[in-house]
Amino acid sequence: MIVSKRNSMRLAAVATLGTLLLGAAGTAMAAAPATPAVAATPVAASAPAPAVVSASITAKPSVASVNAWQLFRVTGTTTGLKAGSTVTLQQKQHGKWVSLPASVQTTRNGSYSLGVKLGIKGLNELRIISGNTASPVFTVTVR
């Protein structure tokens, strides 16, 4: 941090005002002399940083394999997402994630249950997304 003459004058003024205010409040700490080194310590640096809440989604299919177009469910929970957020099923097709027309809003406690029908036979790689947050990949085999 670069301390210019102007900044050191400001810091001295703040330290003096702080001492006066503490004295006016009758605090015992006002008797201790304020030093520029103590006054120069930025408050923001000692304050804890705001907690970053990372969002997450879990997903679990009700079955490991199904017949083509047979209904099954994907259930899970979300954390760090707003209640009522929309979660959408994605399927990996030709190396790219494609959103399917299967989505639902989360409940107040962040849970969801989604009915799904798949028609592409074989091993299907799937995940649930909401915004930039995605669940771990899970698989369902379609016979």
mmCIF file of N, CA and C in Angstrom:
data_model
loop_
_atom_site.group_PDB
_atom_site.id
_atom_site.type_symbol
_atom_site.label_atom_id
_atom_site.label_comp_id
_atom_site.label_asym_id
_atom_site.label_seq_id
_atom_site.Cartn_x
_atom_site.Cartn_y
_atom_site.Cartn_z
ATOM 1 N N MET A 1 0.843 -1.174 0.000
ATOM 2 C CA MET A 1 0.000 0.000 0.000
ATOM 3 C C MET A 1 0.880 1.225 0.000
ATOM 4 N N ILE A 2 0.595 2.172 -0.876
ATOM 5 C CA ILE A 2 1.342 3.415 -0.961
ATOM 6 C C ILE A 2 0.677 4.432 -0.042
ATOM 7 N N VAL A 3 1.474 5.005 0.856
ATOM 8 C CA VAL A 3 0.946 6.000 1.789
ATOM 9 C C VAL A 3 1.513 7.350 1.383
ATOM 10 N N SER A 4 0.666 8.196 0.857
ATOM 11 C CA SER A 4 1.102 9.535 0.478
ATOM 12 C C SER A 4 0.939 10.469 1.666
ATOM 13 N N LYS A 5 1.467 11.680 1.516
ATOM 14 C CA LYS A 5 1.346 12.667 2.587
ATOM 15 C C LYS A 5 -0.121 12.968 2.861
ATOM 16 N N ARG A 6 -0.936 13.047 1.791
ATOM 17 C CA ARG A 6 -2.365 13.327 1.952
ATOM 18 C C ARG A 6 -3.050 12.201 2.731
ATOM 19 N N ASN A 7 -2.718 10.946 2.390
ATOM 20 C CA ASN A 7 -3.324 9.817 3.094
ATOM 21 C C ASN A 7 -2.901 9.767 4.548
ATOM 22 N N SER A 8 -1.637 10.072 4.839
ATOM 23 C CA SER A 8 -1.204 10.046 6.235
ATOM 24 C C SER A 8 -1.888 11.145 7.035
ATOM 25 N N MET A 9 -2.171 12.291 6.407
ATOM 26 C CA MET A 9 -2.909 13.359 7.093
ATOM 27 C C MET A 9 -4.333 12.884 7.387
ATOM 28 N N ARG A 10 -4.945 12.201 6.428
ATOM 29 C CA ARG A 10 -6.304 11.680 6.630
ATOM 30 C C ARG A 10 -6.330 10.659 7.767
ATOM 31 N N LEU A 11 -5.332 9.761 7.774
ATOM 32 C CA LEU A 11 -5.267 8.749 8.813
ATOM 33 C C LEU A 11 -5.081 9.378 10.189
ATOM 34 N N ALA A 12 -4.265 10.408 10.277
ATOM 35 C CA ALA A 12 -4.061 11.099 11.553
ATOM 36 C C ALA A 12 -5.359 11.753 12.008
ATOM 37 N N ALA A 13 -6.110 12.339 11.061
ATOM 38 C CA ALA A 13 -7.383 12.978 11.404
ATOM 39 C C ALA A 13 -8.389 11.933 11.882
ATOM 40 N N VAL A 14 -8.426 10.797 11.230
ATOM 41 C CA VAL A 14 -9.344 9.733 11.628
ATOM 42 C C VAL A 14 -8.973 9.209 13.009
ATOM 43 N N ALA A 15 -7.681 9.038 13.276
ATOM 44 C CA ALA A 15 -7.235 8.564 14.580
ATOM 45 C C ALA A 15 -7.612 9.558 15.677
ATOM 46 N N THR A 16 -7.441 10.847 15.388
ATOM 47 C CA THR A 16 -7.787 11.874 16.371
ATOM 48 C C THR A 16 -9.280 11.884 16.643
ATOM 49 N N LEU A 17 -10.090 11.814 15.576
ATOM 50 C CA LEU A 17 -11.543 11.778 15.750
ATOM 51 C C LEU A 17 -11.974 10.534 16.514
ATOM 52 N N GLY A 18 -11.343 9.423 16.217
ATOM 53 C CA GLY A 18 -11.674 8.188 16.915
ATOM 54 C C GLY A 18 -11.382 8.291 18.405
ATOM 55 N N THR A 19 -10.247 8.888 18.743
ATOM 56 C CA THR A 19 -9.884 9.065 20.148
ATOM 57 C C THR A 19 -10.874 9.986 20.841
ATOM 58 N N LEU A 20 -11.258 11.074 20.182
ATOM 59 C CA LEU A 20 -12.224 12.005 20.757
ATOM 60 C C LEU A 20 -13.567 11.340 20.985
ATOM 61 N N LEU A 21 -14.008 10.548 20.033
ATOM 62 C CA LEU A 21 -15.300 9.875 20.170
ATOM 63 C C LEU A 21 -15.278 8.842 21.292
ATOM 64 N N LEU A 22 -14.182 8.121 21.412
ATOM 65 C CA LEU A 22 -14.076 7.149 22.491
ATOM 66 C C LEU A 22 -14.066 7.849 23.852
ATOM 67 N N GLY A 23 -13.375 8.988 23.927
ATOM 68 C CA GLY A 23 -13.342 9.751 25.169
ATOM 69 C C GLY A 23 -14.709 10.286 25.525
ATOM 70 N N ALA A 24 -15.456 10.725 24.533
ATOM 71 C CA ALA A 24 -16.793 11.259 24.773
ATOM 72 C C ALA A 24 -17.733 10.163 25.262
ATOM 73 N N ALA A 25 -17.494 8.944 24.842
ATOM 74 C CA ALA A 25 -18.346 7.840 25.259
ATOM 75 C C ALA A 25 -17.977 7.324 26.641
ATOM 76 N N GLY A 26 -16.867 7.784 27.187
ATOM 77 C CA GLY A 26 -16.460 7.364 28.522
ATOM 78 C C GLY A 26 -15.816 5.993 28.535
ATOM 79 N N THR A 27 -15.283 5.554 27.425
ATOM 80 C CA THR A 27 -14.660 4.243 27.347
ATOM 81 C C THR A 27 -13.261 4.298 27.930
ATOM 82 N N ALA A 28 -12.854 3.273 28.648
ATOM 83 C CA ALA A 28 -11.532 3.229 29.261
ATOM 84 C C ALA A 28 -10.434 3.212 28.212
ATOM 85 N N MET A 29 -10.711 2.734 27.035
ATOM 86 C CA MET A 29 -9.714 2.659 25.981
ATOM 87 C C MET A 29 -9.319 4.035 25.480
ATOM 88 N N ALA A 30 -10.109 5.052 25.740
ATOM 89 C CA ALA A 30 -9.797 6.391 25.257
ATOM 90 C C ALA A 30 -8.542 6.919 25.924
ATOM 91 N N ALA A 31 -8.165 6.396 27.087
ATOM 92 C CA ALA A 31 -6.975 6.856 27.782
ATOM 93 C C ALA A 31 -5.712 6.398 27.072
ATOM 94 N N ALA A 32 -5.767 5.335 26.326
ATOM 95 C CA ALA A 32 -4.600 4.850 25.601
ATOM 96 C C ALA A 32 -4.373 5.740 24.393
ATOM 97 N N PRO A 33 -3.139 6.176 24.162
ATOM 98 C CA PRO A 33 -2.880 7.052 23.017
ATOM 99 C C PRO A 33 -3.033 6.274 21.710
ATOM 100 N N ALA A 34 -3.607 6.949 20.736
ATOM 101 C CA ALA A 34 -3.764 6.338 19.421
ATOM 102 C C ALA A 34 -2.502 6.569 18.624
ATOM 103 N N THR A 35 -1.973 5.520 18.031
ATOM 104 C CA THR A 35 -0.772 5.655 17.221
ATOM 105 C C THR A 35 -1.156 5.550 15.769
ATOM 106 N N PRO A 36 -0.419 6.251 14.902
ATOM 107 C CA PRO A 36 -0.753 6.173 13.476
ATOM 108 C C PRO A 36 -0.682 4.758 12.934
ATOM 109 N N ALA A 37 0.187 3.897 13.477
ATOM 110 C CA ALA A 37 0.291 2.524 12.975
ATOM 111 C C ALA A 37 -1.005 1.771 13.232
ATOM 112 N N VAL A 38 -1.637 2.005 14.388
ATOM 113 C CA VAL A 38 -2.900 1.343 14.705
ATOM 114 C C VAL A 38 -4.001 1.930 13.848
ATOM 115 N N ALA A 39 -4.007 3.239 13.689
ATOM 116 C CA ALA A 39 -5.050 3.893 12.908
ATOM 117 C C ALA A 39 -4.910 3.564 11.428
ATOM 118 N N ALA A 40 -3.683 3.246 10.964
ATOM 119 C CA ALA A 40 -3.467 2.984 9.547
ATOM 120 C C ALA A 40 -3.914 1.587 9.142
ATOM 121 N N THR A 41 -4.196 0.730 10.113
ATOM 122 C CA THR A 41 -4.643 -0.615 9.793
ATOM 123 C C THR A 41 -6.044 -0.544 9.201
ATOM 124 N N PRO A 42 -6.222 -0.940 7.952
ATOM 125 C CA PRO A 42 -7.553 -0.849 7.346
ATOM 126 C C PRO A 42 -8.515 -1.820 8.008
ATOM 127 N N VAL A 43 -9.706 -1.347 8.272
ATOM 128 C CA VAL A 43 -10.729 -2.166 8.914
ATOM 129 C C VAL A 43 -11.163 -3.290 7.995
ATOM 130 N N ALA A 44 -11.269 -3.002 6.709
ATOM 131 C CA ALA A 44 -11.753 -4.002 5.757
ATOM 132 C C ALA A 44 -10.825 -5.202 5.691
ATOM 133 N N ALA A 45 -9.524 -4.998 5.898
ATOM 134 C CA ALA A 45 -8.580 -6.107 5.807
ATOM 135 C C ALA A 45 -8.755 -7.073 6.970
ATOM 136 N N SER A 46 -9.163 -6.565 8.141
ATOM 137 C CA SER A 46 -9.314 -7.447 9.282
ATOM 138 C C SER A 46 -10.711 -8.056 9.367
ATOM 139 N N ALA A 47 -11.662 -7.499 8.622
ATOM 140 C CA ALA A 47 -13.018 -8.040 8.634
ATOM 141 C C ALA A 47 -13.051 -9.322 7.813
ATOM 142 N N PRO A 48 -13.815 -10.312 8.236
ATOM 143 C CA PRO A 48 -13.882 -11.558 7.470
ATOM 144 C C PRO A 48 -14.562 -11.323 6.121
ATOM 145 N N ALA A 49 -14.075 -12.027 5.126
ATOM 146 C CA ALA A 49 -14.665 -11.924 3.788
ATOM 147 C C ALA A 49 -16.053 -12.546 3.809
ATOM 148 N N PRO A 50 -16.957 -12.045 2.974
ATOM 149 C CA PRO A 50 -18.295 -12.642 2.925
ATOM 150 C C PRO A 50 -18.193 -14.111 2.528
ATOM 151 N N ALA A 51 -19.009 -14.940 3.149
ATOM 152 C CA ALA A 51 -19.005 -16.367 2.862
ATOM 153 C C ALA A 51 -19.548 -16.617 1.459
ATOM 154 N N VAL A 52 -18.815 -17.394 0.694
ATOM 155 C CA VAL A 52 -19.247 -17.742 -0.647
ATOM 156 C C VAL A 52 -20.007 -19.057 -0.558
ATOM 157 N N VAL A 53 -21.259 -19.014 -0.918
ATOM 158 C CA VAL A 53 -22.087 -20.208 -0.867
ATOM 159 C C VAL A 53 -21.997 -20.879 -2.233
ATOM 160 N N SER A 54 -21.457 -22.076 -2.261
ATOM 161 C CA SER A 54 -21.371 -22.781 -3.527
ATOM 162 C C SER A 54 -22.631 -23.632 -3.697
ATOM 163 N N ALA A 55 -23.199 -23.549 -4.864
ATOM 164 C CA ALA A 55 -24.414 -24.299 -5.164
ATOM 165 C C ALA A 55 -24.042 -25.729 -5.565
ATOM 166 N N SER A 56 -24.933 -26.660 -5.257
ATOM 167 C CA SER A 56 -24.714 -28.051 -5.666
ATOM 168 C C SER A 56 -26.058 -28.726 -5.906
ATOM 169 N N ILE A 57 -26.012 -29.766 -6.724
ATOM 170 C CA ILE A 57 -27.207 -30.539 -7.072
ATOM 171 C C ILE A 57 -26.851 -32.013 -6.980
ATOM 172 N N THR A 58 -27.741 -32.787 -6.363
ATOM 173 C CA THR A 58 -27.591 -34.244 -6.383
ATOM 174 C C THR A 58 -28.665 -34.808 -7.315
ATOM 175 N N ALA A 59 -28.407 -35.975 -7.869
ATOM 176 C CA ALA A 59 -29.374 -36.617 -8.763
ATOM 177 C C ALA A 59 -29.248 -38.128 -8.648
ATOM 178 N N LYS A 60 -30.409 -38.788 -8.529
ATOM 179 C CA LYS A 60 -30.425 -40.240 -8.425
ATOM 180 C C LYS A 60 -31.596 -40.781 -9.241
ATOM 181 N N PRO A 61 -31.311 -41.629 -10.249
ATOM 182 C CA PRO A 61 -32.406 -42.236 -11.009
ATOM 183 C C PRO A 61 -33.061 -43.349 -10.205
ATOM 184 N N SER A 62 -34.345 -43.565 -10.449
ATOM 185 C CA SER A 62 -35.071 -44.618 -9.728
ATOM 186 C C SER A 62 -34.723 -46.011 -10.240
ATOM 187 N N VAL A 63 -34.156 -46.100 -11.428
ATOM 188 C CA VAL A 63 -33.779 -47.386 -12.025
ATOM 189 C C VAL A 63 -32.427 -47.264 -12.712
ATOM 190 N N ALA A 64 -31.771 -48.413 -12.932
ATOM 191 C CA ALA A 64 -30.505 -48.421 -13.652
ATOM 192 C C ALA A 64 -30.726 -48.663 -15.143
ATOM 193 N N SER A 65 -31.834 -49.360 -15.476
ATOM 194 C CA SER A 65 -32.150 -49.599 -16.883
ATOM 195 C C SER A 65 -33.669 -49.634 -17.064
ATOM 196 N N VAL A 66 -34.102 -49.213 -18.248
ATOM 197 C CA VAL A 66 -35.533 -49.152 -18.568
ATOM 198 C C VAL A 66 -35.731 -49.536 -20.027
ATOM 199 N N ASN A 67 -36.982 -49.838 -20.384
ATOM 200 C CA ASN A 67 -37.336 -50.021 -21.790
ATOM 201 C C ASN A 67 -37.469 -48.638 -22.420
ATOM 202 N N ALA A 68 -37.356 -48.565 -23.734
ATOM 203 C CA ALA A 68 -37.495 -47.290 -24.427
ATOM 204 C C ALA A 68 -38.860 -46.689 -24.117
ATOM 205 N N TRP A 69 -38.870 -45.420 -23.815
ATOM 206 C CA TRP A 69 -40.059 -44.612 -23.504
ATOM 207 C C TRP A 69 -40.797 -45.036 -22.233
ATOM 208 N N GLN A 70 -40.146 -45.818 -21.396
ATOM 209 C CA GLN A 70 -40.730 -46.188 -20.095
ATOM 210 C C GLN A 70 -40.427 -45.071 -19.091
ATOM 211 N N LEU A 71 -41.455 -44.688 -18.320
ATOM 212 C CA LEU A 71 -41.317 -43.611 -17.348
ATOM 213 C C LEU A 71 -40.493 -44.066 -16.143
ATOM 214 N N PHE A 72 -39.524 -43.227 -15.744
ATOM 215 C CA PHE A 72 -38.801 -43.409 -14.494
ATOM 216 C C PHE A 72 -38.594 -42.035 -13.874
ATOM 217 N N ARG A 73 -38.097 -41.993 -12.653
ATOM 218 C CA ARG A 73 -37.952 -40.722 -11.940
ATOM 219 C C ARG A 73 -36.485 -40.435 -11.632
ATOM 220 N N VAL A 74 -36.164 -39.162 -11.636
ATOM 221 C CA VAL A 74 -34.865 -38.683 -11.157
ATOM 222 C C VAL A 74 -35.185 -37.762 -9.990
ATOM 223 N N THR A 75 -34.622 -38.070 -8.834
ATOM 224 C CA THR A 75 -34.869 -37.268 -7.639
ATOM 225 C C THR A 75 -33.540 -36.749 -7.105
ATOM 226 N N GLY A 76 -33.624 -35.690 -6.335
ATOM 227 C CA GLY A 76 -32.412 -35.143 -5.745
ATOM 228 C C GLY A 76 -32.697 -33.906 -4.930
ATOM 229 N N THR A 77 -31.622 -33.291 -4.471
ATOM 230 C CA THR A 77 -31.728 -32.066 -3.685
ATOM 231 C C THR A 77 -30.742 -31.037 -4.217
ATOM 232 N N THR A 78 -31.021 -29.790 -3.879
ATOM 233 C CA THR A 78 -30.125 -28.702 -4.250
ATOM 234 C C THR A 78 -29.743 -27.944 -2.988
ATOM 235 N N THR A 79 -28.556 -27.391 -2.990
ATOM 236 C CA THR A 79 -28.129 -26.489 -1.924
ATOM 237 C C THR A 79 -27.532 -25.252 -2.582
ATOM 238 N N GLY A 80 -27.761 -24.122 -1.962
ATOM 239 C CA GLY A 80 -27.216 -22.878 -2.501
ATOM 240 C C GLY A 80 -28.030 -22.298 -3.632
ATOM 241 N N LEU A 81 -29.149 -22.921 -3.987
ATOM 242 C CA LEU A 81 -30.036 -22.393 -5.019
ATOM 243 C C LEU A 81 -31.293 -21.855 -4.354
ATOM 244 N N LYS A 82 -31.891 -20.874 -4.976
ATOM 245 C CA LYS A 82 -33.115 -20.276 -4.467
ATOM 246 C C LYS A 82 -34.268 -21.287 -4.578
ATOM 247 N N ALA A 83 -35.144 -21.310 -3.577
ATOM 248 C CA ALA A 83 -36.324 -22.186 -3.639
ATOM 249 C C ALA A 83 -37.138 -21.811 -4.875
ATOM 250 N N GLY A 84 -37.629 -22.805 -5.583
ATOM 251 C CA GLY A 84 -38.394 -22.560 -6.807
ATOM 252 C C GLY A 84 -37.524 -22.448 -8.046
ATOM 253 N N SER A 85 -36.218 -22.696 -7.906
ATOM 254 C CA SER A 85 -35.335 -22.677 -9.075
ATOM 255 C C SER A 85 -35.704 -23.825 -10.009
ATOM 256 N N THR A 86 -35.531 -23.614 -11.286
ATOM 257 C CA THR A 86 -35.828 -24.654 -12.272
ATOM 258 C C THR A 86 -34.599 -25.524 -12.486
ATOM 259 N N VAL A 87 -34.800 -26.840 -12.399
ATOM 260 C CA VAL A 87 -33.745 -27.807 -12.716
ATOM 261 C C VAL A 87 -34.160 -28.538 -13.991
ATOM 262 N N THR A 88 -33.177 -28.806 -14.851
ATOM 263 C CA THR A 88 -33.442 -29.386 -16.163
ATOM 264 C C THR A 88 -32.548 -30.608 -16.376
ATOM 265 N N LEU A 89 -33.098 -31.627 -17.033
ATOM 266 C CA LEU A 89 -32.338 -32.828 -17.359
ATOM 267 C C LEU A 89 -31.556 -32.592 -18.645
ATOM 268 N N GLN A 90 -30.276 -32.969 -18.634
ATOM 269 C CA GLN A 90 -29.450 -32.922 -19.841
ATOM 270 C C GLN A 90 -28.941 -34.320 -20.157
ATOM 271 N N GLN A 91 -28.777 -34.568 -21.466
ATOM 272 C CA GLN A 91 -28.296 -35.856 -21.963
ATOM 273 C C GLN A 91 -27.086 -35.587 -22.850
ATOM 274 N N LYS A 92 -26.059 -36.409 -22.713
ATOM 275 C CA LYS A 92 -24.878 -36.254 -23.555
ATOM 276 C C LYS A 92 -25.150 -36.929 -24.898
ATOM 277 N N GLN A 93 -25.133 -36.117 -25.959
ATOM 278 C CA GLN A 93 -25.369 -36.612 -27.313
ATOM 279 C C GLN A 93 -24.218 -36.170 -28.209
ATOM 280 N N HIS A 94 -23.496 -37.128 -28.775
ATOM 281 C CA HIS A 94 -22.372 -36.854 -29.674
ATOM 282 C C HIS A 94 -21.346 -35.938 -29.023
ATOM 283 N N GLY A 95 -21.076 -36.159 -27.720
ATOM 284 C CA GLY A 95 -20.059 -35.396 -27.012
ATOM 285 C C GLY A 95 -20.503 -34.044 -26.478
ATOM 286 N N LYS A 96 -21.763 -33.676 -26.676
ATOM 287 C CA LYS A 96 -22.258 -32.383 -26.189
ATOM 288 C C LYS A 96 -23.457 -32.599 -25.276
ATOM 289 N N TRP A 97 -23.592 -31.717 -24.272
ATOM 290 C CA TRP A 97 -24.738 -31.783 -23.365
ATOM 291 C C TRP A 97 -25.922 -31.080 -24.002
ATOM 292 N N VAL A 98 -27.037 -31.810 -24.112
ATOM 293 C CA VAL A 98 -28.258 -31.295 -24.729
ATOM 294 C C VAL A 98 -29.361 -31.263 -23.664
ATOM 295 N N SER A 99 -29.994 -30.108 -23.506
ATOM 296 C CA SER A 99 -31.103 -30.014 -22.548
ATOM 297 C C SER A 99 -32.328 -30.696 -23.124
ATOM 298 N N LEU A 100 -32.940 -31.570 -22.340
ATOM 299 C CA LEU A 100 -34.150 -32.277 -22.757
ATOM 300 C C LEU A 100 -35.377 -31.507 -22.261
ATOM 301 N N PRO A 101 -36.527 -31.738 -22.882
ATOM 302 C CA PRO A 101 -37.745 -31.052 -22.412
ATOM 303 C C PRO A 101 -38.296 -31.705 -21.144
ATOM 304 N N ALA A 102 -37.458 -31.740 -20.126
ATOM 305 C CA ALA A 102 -37.841 -32.316 -18.837
ATOM 306 C C ALA A 102 -37.259 -31.413 -17.764
ATOM 307 N N SER A 103 -38.106 -30.602 -17.159
ATOM 308 C CA SER A 103 -37.643 -29.712 -16.095
ATOM 309 C C SER A 103 -38.741 -29.560 -15.056
ATOM 310 N N VAL A 104 -38.340 -29.124 -13.871
ATOM 311 C CA VAL A 104 -39.263 -28.962 -12.749
ATOM 312 C C VAL A 104 -38.663 -27.919 -11.815
ATOM 313 N N GLN A 105 -39.519 -27.309 -11.004
ATOM 314 C CA GLN A 105 -39.034 -26.348 -10.015
ATOM 315 C C GLN A 105 -38.752 -27.067 -8.700
ATOM 316 N N THR A 106 -37.748 -26.561 -7.972
ATOM 317 C CA THR A 106 -37.415 -27.149 -6.678
ATOM 318 C C THR A 106 -38.440 -26.716 -5.626
ATOM 319 N N THR A 107 -38.561 -27.515 -4.590
ATOM 320 C CA THR A 107 -39.471 -27.206 -3.487
ATOM 321 C C THR A 107 -38.804 -26.211 -2.537
ATOM 322 N N ARG A 108 -39.512 -25.865 -1.478
ATOM 323 C CA ARG A 108 -38.958 -24.928 -0.487
ATOM 324 C C ARG A 108 -37.672 -25.433 0.139
ATOM 325 N N ASN A 109 -37.586 -26.750 0.341
ATOM 326 C CA ASN A 109 -36.387 -27.308 0.975
ATOM 327 C C ASN A 109 -35.309 -27.691 -0.045
ATOM 328 N N GLY A 110 -35.528 -27.371 -1.331
ATOM 329 C CA GLY A 110 -34.515 -27.610 -2.356
ATOM 330 C C GLY A 110 -34.577 -28.959 -3.026
ATOM 331 N N SER A 111 -35.584 -29.778 -2.732
ATOM 332 C CA SER A 111 -35.671 -31.094 -3.365
ATOM 333 C C SER A 111 -36.467 -31.007 -4.672
ATOM 334 N N TYR A 112 -36.338 -32.038 -5.475
ATOM 335 C CA TYR A 112 -37.093 -32.119 -6.724
ATOM 336 C C TYR A 112 -37.319 -33.576 -7.085
ATOM 337 N N SER A 113 -38.326 -33.812 -7.936
ATOM 338 C CA SER A 113 -38.615 -35.135 -8.469
ATOM 339 C C SER A 113 -39.091 -34.924 -9.897
ATOM 340 N N LEU A 114 -38.424 -35.573 -10.835
ATOM 341 C CA LEU A 114 -38.661 -35.328 -12.249
ATOM 342 C C LEU A 114 -38.990 -36.633 -12.955
ATOM 343 N N GLY A 115 -40.122 -36.674 -13.659
ATOM 344 C CA GLY A 115 -40.477 -37.837 -14.466
ATOM 345 C C GLY A 115 -39.770 -37.766 -15.811
ATOM 346 N N VAL A 116 -39.190 -38.896 -16.246
ATOM 347 C CA VAL A 116 -38.370 -38.907 -17.458
ATOM 348 C C VAL A 116 -38.726 -40.113 -18.316
ATOM 349 N N LYS A 117 -38.736 -39.901 -19.645
ATOM 350 C CA LYS A 117 -38.850 -40.977 -20.626
ATOM 351 C C LYS A 117 -37.742 -40.780 -21.642
ATOM 352 N N LEU A 118 -36.958 -41.829 -21.879
ATOM 353 C CA LEU A 118 -35.856 -41.766 -22.841
ATOM 354 C C LEU A 118 -36.104 -42.735 -23.989
ATOM 355 N N GLY A 119 -35.684 -42.349 -25.184
ATOM 356 C CA GLY A 119 -35.892 -43.196 -26.347
ATOM 357 C C GLY A 119 -34.612 -43.654 -27.016
ATOM 358 N N ILE A 120 -33.468 -43.031 -26.694
ATOM 359 C CA ILE A 120 -32.207 -43.420 -27.310
ATOM 360 C C ILE A 120 -31.685 -44.666 -26.597
ATOM 361 N N LYS A 121 -31.624 -45.792 -27.354
ATOM 362 C CA LYS A 121 -31.208 -47.058 -26.758
ATOM 363 C C LYS A 121 -29.711 -47.074 -26.484
ATOM 364 N N GLY A 122 -29.371 -47.803 -25.417
ATOM 365 C CA GLY A 122 -27.969 -47.901 -25.008
ATOM 366 C C GLY A 122 -27.745 -47.172 -23.697
ATOM 367 N N LEU A 123 -26.472 -46.948 -23.390
ATOM 368 C CA LEU A 123 -26.087 -46.275 -22.155
ATOM 369 C C LEU A 123 -26.250 -44.765 -22.338
ATOM 370 N N ASN A 124 -27.096 -44.148 -21.527
ATOM 371 C CA ASN A 124 -27.342 -42.708 -21.599
ATOM 372 C C ASN A 124 -26.659 -42.012 -20.430
ATOM 373 N N GLU A 125 -25.783 -41.056 -20.735
ATOM 374 C CA GLU A 125 -25.161 -40.230 -19.709
ATOM 375 C C GLU A 125 -26.069 -39.029 -19.475
ATOM 376 N N LEU A 126 -26.441 -38.796 -18.208
ATOM 377 C CA LEU A 126 -27.397 -37.749 -17.870
ATOM 378 C C LEU A 126 -26.867 -36.915 -16.713
ATOM 379 N N ARG A 127 -27.399 -35.708 -16.582
ATOM 380 C CA ARG A 127 -27.126 -34.854 -15.437
ATOM 381 C C ARG A 127 -28.270 -33.867 -15.283
ATOM 382 N N ILE A 128 -28.369 -33.263 -14.110
ATOM 383 C CA ILE A 128 -29.363 -32.232 -13.828
ATOM 384 C C ILE A 128 -28.624 -30.904 -13.714
ATOM 385 N N ILE A 129 -29.166 -29.853 -14.337
ATOM 386 C CA ILE A 129 -28.528 -28.544 -14.260
ATOM 387 C C ILE A 129 -29.526 -27.493 -13.799
ATOM 388 N N SER A 130 -28.990 -26.425 -13.246
ATOM 389 C CA SER A 130 -29.740 -25.218 -12.934
ATOM 390 C C SER A 130 -28.753 -24.073 -13.060
ATOM 391 N N GLY A 131 -28.922 -23.254 -14.070
ATOM 392 C CA GLY A 131 -27.961 -22.173 -14.318
ATOM 393 C C GLY A 131 -26.605 -22.763 -14.649
ATOM 394 N N ASN A 132 -25.582 -22.354 -13.898
ATOM 395 C CA ASN A 132 -24.222 -22.857 -14.114
ATOM 396 C C ASN A 132 -23.878 -24.036 -13.209
ATOM 397 N N THR A 133 -24.845 -24.514 -12.443
ATOM 398 C CA THR A 133 -24.601 -25.609 -11.508
ATOM 399 C C THR A 133 -25.113 -26.914 -12.101
ATOM 400 N N ALA A 134 -24.292 -27.960 -12.034
ATOM 401 C CA ALA A 134 -24.671 -29.256 -12.593
ATOM 402 C C ALA A 134 -24.424 -30.356 -11.564
ATOM 403 N N SER A 135 -25.264 -31.388 -11.617
ATOM 404 C CA SER A 135 -25.087 -32.554 -10.758
ATOM 405 C C SER A 135 -23.955 -33.410 -11.324
ATOM 406 N N PRO A 136 -23.473 -34.358 -10.540
ATOM 407 C CA PRO A 136 -22.561 -35.354 -11.110
ATOM 408 C C PRO A 136 -23.313 -36.157 -12.196
ATOM 409 N N VAL A 137 -22.551 -36.659 -13.151
ATOM 410 C CA VAL A 137 -23.123 -37.441 -14.245
ATOM 411 C C VAL A 137 -23.599 -38.798 -13.700
ATOM 412 N N PHE A 138 -24.770 -39.240 -14.156
ATOM 413 C CA PHE A 138 -25.280 -40.571 -13.818
ATOM 414 C C PHE A 138 -25.727 -41.224 -15.114
ATOM 415 N N THR A 139 -25.877 -42.552 -15.096
ATOM 416 C CA THR A 139 -26.218 -43.270 -16.320
ATOM 417 C C THR A 139 -27.493 -44.084 -16.131
ATOM 418 N N VAL A 140 -28.221 -44.219 -17.240
ATOM 419 C CA VAL A 140 -29.395 -45.083 -17.324
ATOM 420 C C VAL A 140 -29.305 -45.807 -18.669
ATOM 421 N N THR A 141 -29.441 -47.125 -18.629
ATOM 422 C CA THR A 141 -29.396 -47.907 -19.862
ATOM 423 C C THR A 141 -30.825 -48.076 -20.379
ATOM 424 N N VAL A 142 -31.014 -47.764 -21.670
ATOM 425 C CA VAL A 142 -32.317 -47.939 -22.316
ATOM 426 C C VAL A 142 -32.229 -49.177 -23.200
ATOM 427 N N ARG A 143 -33.180 -50.136 -22.966
ATOM 428 C CA ARG A 143 -33.200 -51.390 -23.736
ATOM 429 C C ARG A 143 -34.148 -51.273 -24.910
#
